[in-house]
Amino acid sequence: MTLAVIGGTGLSDFDQVEWLEALRPQTQFGQPSAEIKRGRLSGQAEEFFFLPRHGGDHSIAPHKINYRANIAALETIGVTGILAVNAVGGLSPSMGPEALVVPDQIIDYTSARENSFFDGVAGPLDHIDFTEPYHPAARQRLLNAAKDLGIDCLDGGVYGATQGPRLETAAEVRRCRNDGCDLVGMTGMPEAALARELKLDYASLCLVVNWGAGMTEQTITLEEIHRVVERGMSNVKAVLLQALEK
Ligand code: HPA
């Protein structure tokens, strides 16, 4: 198994990692968001790849990310499994700011994104089974890593993928909650489906950075989101590094 981490908001670098090489594989869909770095954990033989999905300087908006180039590039260099990190809004009472969640389902509300390799142009017409959108073993890898470290991490939840880049209206959040969503984020799709199309084992580690719109009296500010990202990211990194070790 060759693993890659796709970093989200707040995760564009790692300490404790020795970087060995930076790759920029070309794909028929264009360039990935950034150089893909190959590295290994200090003192370990196991290597992994790292790609920040918003670009090295966090300049690519969720709806502008070239998800196909990112997933195709990872597959080209031999990646077989992906641990993705996503910053999300929390919709369930147990999933407030700073909660870590490994979701097990997705509802896709995105639109107008290049969302498939199997469109009859880039590849053949085909239909993946997506009943279970995340790979069970990849999910378990994240959950076990958190457990080993004694870090609370919730097992399961429905990720609602919204188009962005704006946050939701209160009514949209109510709809998502009525639909059964526990989390809402802008980058979970089409990334997960593209990974499945290329048969890459994919799971997501979500860091809740705010309550969904309209769920509290406060308006959601980027400053508050950044504060929570800062506080929560050390746990996210610890879980990832532990998961990569296994
Ligand atoms: N909605 C959508 N995406 C997000 C949110 C949110 O509330 N917080 C972080 N990413």
PDB file of C-alpha atoms and ligand atoms in Angstrom:
ATOM      1  CA  MET A   1       0.000   0.000   0.000  1.00  0.00           C
ATOM      2  CA  THR A   2       1.413   3.379  -0.991  1.00  0.00           C
ATOM      3  CA  LEU A   3      -0.365   6.134   0.904  1.00  0.00           C
ATOM      4  CA  ALA A   4      -0.916   9.788   0.151  1.00  0.00           C
ATOM      5  CA  VAL A   5      -2.269  12.497   2.403  1.00  0.00           C
ATOM      6  CA  ILE A   6      -4.405  15.170   0.767  1.00  0.00           C
ATOM      7  CA  GLY A   7      -4.214  18.179   3.037  1.00  0.00           C
ATOM      8  CA  GLY A   8      -7.055  20.648   3.442  1.00  0.00           C
ATOM      9  CA  THR A   9      -7.421  24.039   5.092  1.00  0.00           C
ATOM     10  CA  GLY A  10      -4.754  24.377   7.785  1.00  0.00           C
ATOM     11  CA  LEU A  11      -2.683  21.455   6.599  1.00  0.00           C
ATOM     12  CA  SER A  12      -0.129  22.485   4.024  1.00  0.00           C
ATOM     13  CA  ASP A  13       2.952  21.125   5.772  1.00  0.00           C
ATOM     14  CA  PHE A  14       4.162  18.574   8.311  1.00  0.00           C
ATOM     15  CA  ASP A  15       6.946  18.626  10.847  1.00  0.00           C
ATOM     16  CA  GLN A  16       8.567  15.318  11.791  1.00  0.00           C
ATOM     17  CA  VAL A  17       8.732  14.429   8.105  1.00  0.00           C
ATOM     18  CA  GLU A  18      11.860  14.161   6.021  1.00  0.00           C
ATOM     19  CA  TRP A  19      11.031  15.319   2.487  1.00  0.00           C
ATOM     20  CA  LEU A  20      12.863  13.429  -0.216  1.00  0.00           C
ATOM     21  CA  GLU A  21      11.487  14.713  -3.490  1.00  0.00           C
ATOM     22  CA  ALA A  22       8.892  17.022  -5.049  1.00  0.00           C
ATOM     23  CA  LEU A  23       6.979  15.738  -8.074  1.00  0.00           C
ATOM     24  CA  ARG A  24       4.726  17.490 -10.558  1.00  0.00           C
ATOM     25  CA  PRO A  25       3.258  14.759 -12.689  1.00  0.00           C
ATOM     26  CA  GLN A  26       1.388  15.950 -15.771  1.00  0.00           C
ATOM     27  CA  THR A  27      -2.020  14.468 -16.346  1.00  0.00           C
ATOM     28  CA  GLN A  28      -4.433  14.703 -19.261  1.00  0.00           C
ATOM     29  CA  PHE A  29      -6.542  16.889 -16.949  1.00  0.00           C
ATOM     30  CA  GLY A  30      -3.757  19.375 -16.250  1.00  0.00           C
ATOM     31  CA  GLN A  31      -1.584  19.958 -13.215  1.00  0.00           C
ATOM     32  CA  PRO A  32      -2.348  18.962  -9.652  1.00  0.00           C
ATOM     33  CA  SER A  33      -2.924  21.716  -7.071  1.00  0.00           C
ATOM     34  CA  ALA A  34       0.747  21.750  -6.038  1.00  0.00           C
ATOM     35  CA  GLU A  35       3.936  19.752  -6.088  1.00  0.00           C
ATOM     36  CA  ILE A  36       3.380  16.316  -4.627  1.00  0.00           C
ATOM     37  CA  LYS A  37       6.007  15.741  -1.957  1.00  0.00           C
ATOM     38  CA  ARG A  38       7.444  12.330  -1.188  1.00  0.00           C
ATOM     39  CA  GLY A  39       8.561  11.958   2.385  1.00  0.00           C
ATOM     40  CA  ARG A  40       9.071   9.635   5.285  1.00  0.00           C
ATOM     41  CA  LEU A  41       8.511   9.909   8.982  1.00  0.00           C
ATOM     42  CA  SER A  42      11.681  10.600  10.930  1.00  0.00           C
ATOM     43  CA  GLY A  43      13.533   7.366  11.581  1.00  0.00           C
ATOM     44  CA  GLN A  44      11.162   5.219   9.529  1.00  0.00           C
ATOM     45  CA  ALA A  45      11.446   3.410   6.225  1.00  0.00           C
ATOM     46  CA  GLU A  46       7.809   3.820   5.211  1.00  0.00           C
ATOM     47  CA  GLU A  47       7.307   6.524   2.594  1.00  0.00           C
ATOM     48  CA  PHE A  48       4.208   8.497   1.707  1.00  0.00           C
ATOM     49  CA  PHE A  49       3.132  11.361  -0.532  1.00  0.00           C
ATOM     50  CA  PHE A  50       1.577  14.686   0.389  1.00  0.00           C
ATOM     51  CA  LEU A  51      -0.577  16.995  -1.728  1.00  0.00           C
ATOM     52  CA  PRO A  52      -2.224  20.176  -0.379  1.00  0.00           C
ATOM     53  CA  ARG A  53      -5.499  20.383  -2.331  1.00  0.00           C
ATOM     54  CA  HIS A  54      -5.792  24.186  -2.074  1.00  0.00           C
ATOM     55  CA  GLY A  55      -2.235  24.652  -3.410  1.00  0.00           C
ATOM     56  CA  GLY A  56       1.005  25.229  -1.521  1.00  0.00           C
ATOM     57  CA  ASP A  57      -0.023  28.811  -0.750  1.00  0.00           C
ATOM     58  CA  HIS A  58      -3.692  27.988  -0.096  1.00  0.00           C
ATOM     59  CA  SER A  59      -4.893  29.981  -3.096  1.00  0.00           C
ATOM     60  CA  ILE A  60      -7.279  27.561  -4.853  1.00  0.00           C
ATOM     61  CA  ALA A  61     -10.949  27.842  -3.846  1.00  0.00           C
ATOM     62  CA  PRO A  62     -12.881  24.611  -3.227  1.00  0.00           C
ATOM     63  CA  HIS A  63     -14.949  24.894  -6.423  1.00  0.00           C
ATOM     64  CA  LYS A  64     -11.839  25.662  -8.514  1.00  0.00           C
ATOM     65  CA  ILE A  65      -9.740  22.701  -7.413  1.00  0.00           C
ATOM     66  CA  ASN A  66      -8.804  20.412 -10.284  1.00  0.00           C
ATOM     67  CA  TYR A  67      -9.911  17.254  -8.471  1.00  0.00           C
ATOM     68  CA  ARG A  68      -9.379  15.064 -11.519  1.00  0.00           C
ATOM     69  CA  ALA A  69      -5.779  16.228 -11.969  1.00  0.00           C
ATOM     70  CA  ASN A  70      -5.085  15.670  -8.266  1.00  0.00           C
ATOM     71  CA  ILE A  71      -6.417  12.115  -8.167  1.00  0.00           C
ATOM     72  CA  ALA A  72      -4.982  11.167 -11.572  1.00  0.00           C
ATOM     73  CA  ALA A  73      -1.568  12.555 -10.549  1.00  0.00           C
ATOM     74  CA  LEU A  74      -1.561  10.525  -7.332  1.00  0.00           C
ATOM     75  CA  GLU A  75      -2.486   7.384  -9.233  1.00  0.00           C
ATOM     76  CA  THR A  76       0.228   8.047 -11.825  1.00  0.00           C
ATOM     77  CA  ILE A  77       2.963   8.054  -9.179  1.00  0.00           C
ATOM     78  CA  GLY A  78       1.790   4.765  -7.705  1.00  0.00           C
ATOM     79  CA  VAL A  79      -0.451   5.830  -4.829  1.00  0.00           C
ATOM     80  CA  THR A  80      -2.977   3.155  -3.828  1.00  0.00           C
ATOM     81  CA  GLY A  81      -4.564   4.707  -0.740  1.00  0.00           C
ATOM     82  CA  ILE A  82      -5.539   8.249   0.258  1.00  0.00           C
ATOM     83  CA  LEU A  83      -6.061   9.776   3.696  1.00  0.00           C
ATOM     84  CA  ALA A  84      -7.835  13.080   3.084  1.00  0.00           C
ATOM     85  CA  VAL A  85      -8.227  15.901   5.577  1.00  0.00           C
ATOM     86  CA  ASN A  86     -11.278  18.156   5.418  1.00  0.00           C
ATOM     87  CA  ALA A  87     -12.265  21.159   7.515  1.00  0.00           C
ATOM     88  CA  VAL A  88     -16.035  21.097   7.945  1.00  0.00           C
ATOM     89  CA  GLY A  89     -19.017  22.676   9.639  1.00  0.00           C
ATOM     90  CA  GLY A  90     -20.701  20.581  12.331  1.00  0.00           C
ATOM     91  CA  LEU A  91     -24.451  19.869  12.155  1.00  0.00           C
ATOM     92  CA  SER A  92     -24.916  17.185  14.837  1.00  0.00           C
ATOM     93  CA  PRO A  93     -24.881  17.953  18.575  1.00  0.00           C
ATOM     94  CA  SER A  94     -21.878  15.634  19.076  1.00  0.00           C
ATOM     95  CA  MET A  95     -19.928  17.297  16.265  1.00  0.00           C
ATOM     96  CA  GLY A  96     -19.101  20.791  17.471  1.00  0.00           C
ATOM     97  CA  PRO A  97     -15.945  22.822  16.847  1.00  0.00           C
ATOM     98  CA  GLU A  98     -12.692  20.846  17.329  1.00  0.00           C
ATOM     99  CA  ALA A  99     -14.414  17.448  16.977  1.00  0.00           C
ATOM    100  CA  LEU A 100     -12.645  14.908  14.788  1.00  0.00           C
ATOM    101  CA  VAL A 101     -14.853  12.682  12.668  1.00  0.00           C
ATOM    102  CA  VAL A 102     -14.224   9.882  10.183  1.00  0.00           C
ATOM    103  CA  PRO A 103     -17.420  10.048   8.115  1.00  0.00           C
ATOM    104  CA  ASP A 104     -18.949   6.942   6.541  1.00  0.00           C
ATOM    105  CA  GLN A 105     -21.442   8.462   4.100  1.00  0.00           C
ATOM    106  CA  ILE A 106     -21.758  11.355   1.676  1.00  0.00           C
ATOM    107  CA  ILE A 107     -24.536  13.429   0.170  1.00  0.00           C
ATOM    108  CA  ASP A 108     -23.316  15.407  -2.813  1.00  0.00           C
ATOM    109  CA  TYR A 109     -24.841  18.884  -3.267  1.00  0.00           C
ATOM    110  CA  THR A 110     -22.055  20.179  -5.508  1.00  0.00           C
ATOM    111  CA  SER A 111     -22.708  21.283  -9.065  1.00  0.00           C
ATOM    112  CA  ALA A 112     -20.717  22.221 -12.133  1.00  0.00           C
ATOM    113  CA  ARG A 113     -17.539  20.415 -11.099  1.00  0.00           C
ATOM    114  CA  GLU A 114     -15.675  17.978 -13.338  1.00  0.00           C
ATOM    115  CA  ASN A 115     -16.710  14.995 -11.294  1.00  0.00           C
ATOM    116  CA  SER A 116     -15.800  11.851 -13.224  1.00  0.00           C
ATOM    117  CA  PHE A 117     -13.140  10.133 -15.283  1.00  0.00           C
ATOM    118  CA  PHE A 118     -15.891   7.996 -16.795  1.00  0.00           C
ATOM    119  CA  ASP A 119     -17.647  10.605 -18.899  1.00  0.00           C
ATOM    120  CA  GLY A 120     -17.118   8.962 -22.276  1.00  0.00           C
ATOM    121  CA  VAL A 121     -14.501  11.614 -23.161  1.00  0.00           C
ATOM    122  CA  ALA A 122     -11.618  11.298 -20.698  1.00  0.00           C
ATOM    123  CA  GLY A 123     -12.381   7.635 -20.145  1.00  0.00           C
ATOM    124  CA  PRO A 124     -14.955   4.980 -20.913  1.00  0.00           C
ATOM    125  CA  LEU A 125     -18.557   5.225 -19.794  1.00  0.00           C
ATOM    126  CA  ASP A 126     -18.720   3.341 -16.536  1.00  0.00           C
ATOM    127  CA  HIS A 127     -20.597   3.426 -13.223  1.00  0.00           C
ATOM    128  CA  ILE A 128     -18.797   2.721  -9.973  1.00  0.00           C
ATOM    129  CA  ASP A 129     -20.531   1.194  -6.987  1.00  0.00           C
ATOM    130  CA  PHE A 130     -20.542   3.989  -4.396  1.00  0.00           C
ATOM    131  CA  THR A 131     -22.873   2.458  -1.796  1.00  0.00           C
ATOM    132  CA  GLU A 132     -20.075   2.807   0.746  1.00  0.00           C
ATOM    133  CA  PRO A 133     -18.214   5.916  -0.443  1.00  0.00           C
ATOM    134  CA  TYR A 134     -15.262   5.544   1.941  1.00  0.00           C
ATOM    135  CA  HIS A 135     -12.974   2.521   2.069  1.00  0.00           C
ATOM    136  CA  PRO A 136     -13.551   0.568   5.307  1.00  0.00           C
ATOM    137  CA  ALA A 137      -9.879  -0.336   5.877  1.00  0.00           C
ATOM    138  CA  ALA A 138      -8.713   3.231   5.245  1.00  0.00           C
ATOM    139  CA  ARG A 139     -11.362   4.507   7.694  1.00  0.00           C
ATOM    140  CA  GLN A 140     -10.262   1.952  10.261  1.00  0.00           C
ATOM    141  CA  ARG A 141      -6.650   2.993   9.834  1.00  0.00           C
ATOM    142  CA  LEU A 142      -7.581   6.540  10.886  1.00  0.00           C
ATOM    143  CA  LEU A 143      -9.813   5.404  13.746  1.00  0.00           C
ATOM    144  CA  ASN A 144      -7.183   2.999  15.100  1.00  0.00           C
ATOM    145  CA  ALA A 145      -4.529   5.703  14.923  1.00  0.00           C
ATOM    146  CA  ALA A 146      -6.691   8.083  16.967  1.00  0.00           C
ATOM    147  CA  LYS A 147      -7.477   5.313  19.463  1.00  0.00           C
ATOM    148  CA  ASP A 148      -3.770   4.426  19.845  1.00  0.00           C
ATOM    149  CA  LEU A 149      -3.085   8.053  20.734  1.00  0.00           C
ATOM    150  CA  GLY A 150      -6.091   8.447  23.031  1.00  0.00           C
ATOM    151  CA  ILE A 151      -7.492  11.184  20.787  1.00  0.00           C
ATOM    152  CA  ASP A 152     -11.297  11.337  20.566  1.00  0.00           C
ATOM    153  CA  CYS A 153     -12.468  10.701  17.036  1.00  0.00           C
ATOM    154  CA  LEU A 154     -16.050   9.912  16.070  1.00  0.00           C
ATOM    155  CA  ASP A 155     -16.690   6.853  13.941  1.00  0.00           C
ATOM    156  CA  GLY A 156     -19.241   7.592  11.236  1.00  0.00           C
ATOM    157  CA  GLY A 157     -21.271  10.516  10.016  1.00  0.00           C
ATOM    158  CA  VAL A 158     -22.803  11.836   6.831  1.00  0.00           C
ATOM    159  CA  TYR A 159     -20.699  14.407   4.974  1.00  0.00           C
ATOM    160  CA  GLY A 160     -22.771  16.880   2.957  1.00  0.00           C
ATOM    161  CA  ALA A 161     -20.636  18.291   0.152  1.00  0.00           C
ATOM    162  CA  THR A 162     -21.708  21.804  -0.820  1.00  0.00           C
ATOM    163  CA  GLN A 163     -20.594  23.902  -3.759  1.00  0.00           C
ATOM    164  CA  GLY A 164     -19.231  26.963  -1.948  1.00  0.00           C
ATOM    165  CA  PRO A 165     -17.219  29.050  -1.817  1.00  0.00           C
ATOM    166  CA  ARG A 166     -19.829  30.842   0.265  1.00  0.00           C
ATOM    167  CA  LEU A 167     -21.071  29.245   3.462  1.00  0.00           C
ATOM    168  CA  GLU A 168     -24.643  27.951   3.597  1.00  0.00           C
ATOM    169  CA  THR A 169     -27.843  29.803   4.432  1.00  0.00           C
ATOM    170  CA  ALA A 170     -29.666  28.769   7.597  1.00  0.00           C
ATOM    171  CA  ALA A 171     -32.326  27.094   5.446  1.00  0.00           C
ATOM    172  CA  GLU A 172     -29.704  25.157   3.506  1.00  0.00           C
ATOM    173  CA  VAL A 173     -28.256  23.897   6.788  1.00  0.00           C
ATOM    174  CA  ARG A 174     -31.766  22.915   7.935  1.00  0.00           C
ATOM    175  CA  ARG A 175     -32.222  21.009   4.689  1.00  0.00           C
ATOM    176  CA  CYS A 176     -28.868  19.258   5.118  1.00  0.00           C
ATOM    177  CA  ARG A 177     -29.813  18.265   8.685  1.00  0.00           C
ATOM    178  CA  ASN A 178     -33.230  17.022   7.525  1.00  0.00           C
ATOM    179  CA  ASP A 179     -31.447  15.000   4.843  1.00  0.00           C
ATOM    180  CA  GLY A 180     -29.357  13.363   7.563  1.00  0.00           C
ATOM    181  CA  CYS A 181     -26.084  15.239   7.167  1.00  0.00           C
ATOM    182  CA  ASP A 182     -23.859  15.488  10.252  1.00  0.00           C
ATOM    183  CA  LEU A 183     -21.149  17.557   8.603  1.00  0.00           C
ATOM    184  CA  VAL A 184     -20.989  20.069   5.799  1.00  0.00           C
ATOM    185  CA  GLY A 185     -17.925  20.872   3.731  1.00  0.00           C
ATOM    186  CA  MET A 186     -16.898  22.001   0.263  1.00  0.00           C
ATOM    187  CA  THR A 187     -14.123  19.607  -0.719  1.00  0.00           C
ATOM    188  CA  GLY A 188     -15.328  16.075  -0.018  1.00  0.00           C
ATOM    189  CA  MET A 189     -16.726  15.644  -3.518  1.00  0.00           C
ATOM    190  CA  PRO A 190     -15.936  14.786  -6.236  1.00  0.00           C
ATOM    191  CA  GLU A 191     -12.629  13.775  -4.629  1.00  0.00           C
ATOM    192  CA  ALA A 192     -13.973  10.614  -2.978  1.00  0.00           C
ATOM    193  CA  ALA A 193     -15.764   9.413  -6.106  1.00  0.00           C
ATOM    194  CA  LEU A 194     -12.771  10.063  -8.365  1.00  0.00           C
ATOM    195  CA  ALA A 195     -10.599   8.030  -6.005  1.00  0.00           C
ATOM    196  CA  ARG A 196     -13.097   5.152  -6.199  1.00  0.00           C
ATOM    197  CA  GLU A 197     -13.137   5.375  -9.997  1.00  0.00           C
ATOM    198  CA  LEU A 198      -9.376   4.796 -10.014  1.00  0.00           C
ATOM    199  CA  LYS A 199      -9.700   2.086  -7.341  1.00  0.00           C
ATOM    200  CA  LEU A 200      -7.767   4.036  -4.708  1.00  0.00           C
ATOM    201  CA  ASP A 201      -8.705   3.297  -1.074  1.00  0.00           C
ATOM    202  CA  TYR A 202      -9.955   6.619   0.260  1.00  0.00           C
ATOM    203  CA  ALA A 203     -11.019   7.866   3.693  1.00  0.00           C
ATOM    204  CA  SER A 204     -11.474  11.310   5.210  1.00  0.00           C
ATOM    205  CA  LEU A 205     -10.504  12.757   8.563  1.00  0.00           C
ATOM    206  CA  CYS A 206     -12.756  15.741   9.212  1.00  0.00           C
ATOM    207  CA  LEU A 207     -11.981  18.542  11.644  1.00  0.00           C
ATOM    208  CA  VAL A 208     -15.080  20.488  12.639  1.00  0.00           C
ATOM    209  CA  VAL A 209     -14.210  24.192  12.602  1.00  0.00           C
ATOM    210  CA  ASN A 210     -17.620  25.835  13.146  1.00  0.00           C
ATOM    211  CA  TRP A 211     -21.280  25.091  13.798  1.00  0.00           C
ATOM    212  CA  GLY A 212     -23.414  25.058  10.661  1.00  0.00           C
ATOM    213  CA  ALA A 213     -24.918  28.378   9.618  1.00  0.00           C
ATOM    214  CA  GLY A 214     -27.911  29.401  11.713  1.00  0.00           C
ATOM    215  CA  MET A 215     -27.265  26.849  14.449  1.00  0.00           C
ATOM    216  CA  THR A 216     -25.986  29.462  16.905  1.00  0.00           C
ATOM    217  CA  GLU A 217     -26.585  33.172  17.431  1.00  0.00           C
ATOM    218  CA  GLN A 218     -23.112  34.025  16.173  1.00  0.00           C
ATOM    219  CA  THR A 219     -22.235  34.700  12.569  1.00  0.00           C
ATOM    220  CA  ILE A 220     -19.439  32.501  11.265  1.00  0.00           C
ATOM    221  CA  THR A 221     -16.172  34.379  10.876  1.00  0.00           C
ATOM    222  CA  LEU A 222     -13.001  33.293   9.146  1.00  0.00           C
ATOM    223  CA  GLU A 223     -11.023  34.460  12.184  1.00  0.00           C
ATOM    224  CA  GLU A 224     -12.879  32.044  14.451  1.00  0.00           C
ATOM    225  CA  ILE A 225     -12.506  29.234  11.891  1.00  0.00           C
ATOM    226  CA  HIS A 226      -8.758  29.866  11.737  1.00  0.00           C
ATOM    227  CA  ARG A 227      -8.525  29.814  15.526  1.00  0.00           C
ATOM    228  CA  VAL A 228     -10.223  26.411  15.655  1.00  0.00           C
ATOM    229  CA  VAL A 229      -8.074  25.105  12.787  1.00  0.00           C
ATOM    230  CA  GLU A 230      -4.998  26.167  14.715  1.00  0.00           C
ATOM    231  CA  ARG A 231      -6.181  24.442  17.884  1.00  0.00           C
ATOM    232  CA  GLY A 232      -7.350  21.258  16.145  1.00  0.00           C
ATOM    233  CA  MET A 233      -4.644  20.706  13.594  1.00  0.00           C
ATOM    234  CA  SER A 234      -2.089  19.250  16.014  1.00  0.00           C
ATOM    235  CA  ASN A 235      -4.474  16.355  16.709  1.00  0.00           C
ATOM    236  CA  VAL A 236      -5.133  15.934  12.992  1.00  0.00           C
ATOM    237  CA  LYS A 237      -1.411  15.761  12.247  1.00  0.00           C
ATOM    238  CA  ALA A 238      -0.784  13.359  15.126  1.00  0.00           C
ATOM    239  CA  VAL A 239      -3.525  11.011  13.902  1.00  0.00           C
ATOM    240  CA  LEU A 240      -2.225  11.129  10.333  1.00  0.00           C
ATOM    241  CA  LEU A 241       1.380  10.436  11.322  1.00  0.00           C
ATOM    242  CA  GLN A 242       0.259   7.538  13.491  1.00  0.00           C
ATOM    243  CA  ALA A 243      -1.922   6.215  10.658  1.00  0.00           C
ATOM    244  CA  LEU A 244       0.988   6.436   8.219  1.00  0.00           C
ATOM    245  CA  GLU A 245       3.218   4.440  10.559  1.00  0.00           C
ATOM    246  CA  LYS A 246       0.997   1.382  10.507  1.00  0.00           C
TER     247      LYS A 246
HETATM  248  N1  HPA B   1     -19.925  24.881   5.430  1.00  0.00           N
HETATM  249  C1  HPA B   1     -19.264  24.420   4.352  1.00  0.00           C
HETATM  250  N2  HPA B   1     -17.969  24.206   4.352  1.00  0.00           N
HETATM  251  C2  HPA B   1     -17.269  24.439   5.481  1.00  0.00           C
HETATM  252  C3  HPA B   1     -17.896  24.927   6.635  1.00  0.00           C
HETATM  253  C4  HPA B   1     -19.293  25.161   6.611  1.00  0.00           C
HETATM  254  O1  HPA B   1     -19.917  25.586   7.598  1.00  0.00           O
HETATM  255  N3  HPA B   1     -16.920  25.078   7.568  1.00  0.00           N
HETATM  256  C5  HPA B   1     -15.766  24.675   6.985  1.00  0.00           C
HETATM  257  N4  HPA B   1     -15.972  24.296   5.716  1.00  0.00           N
END
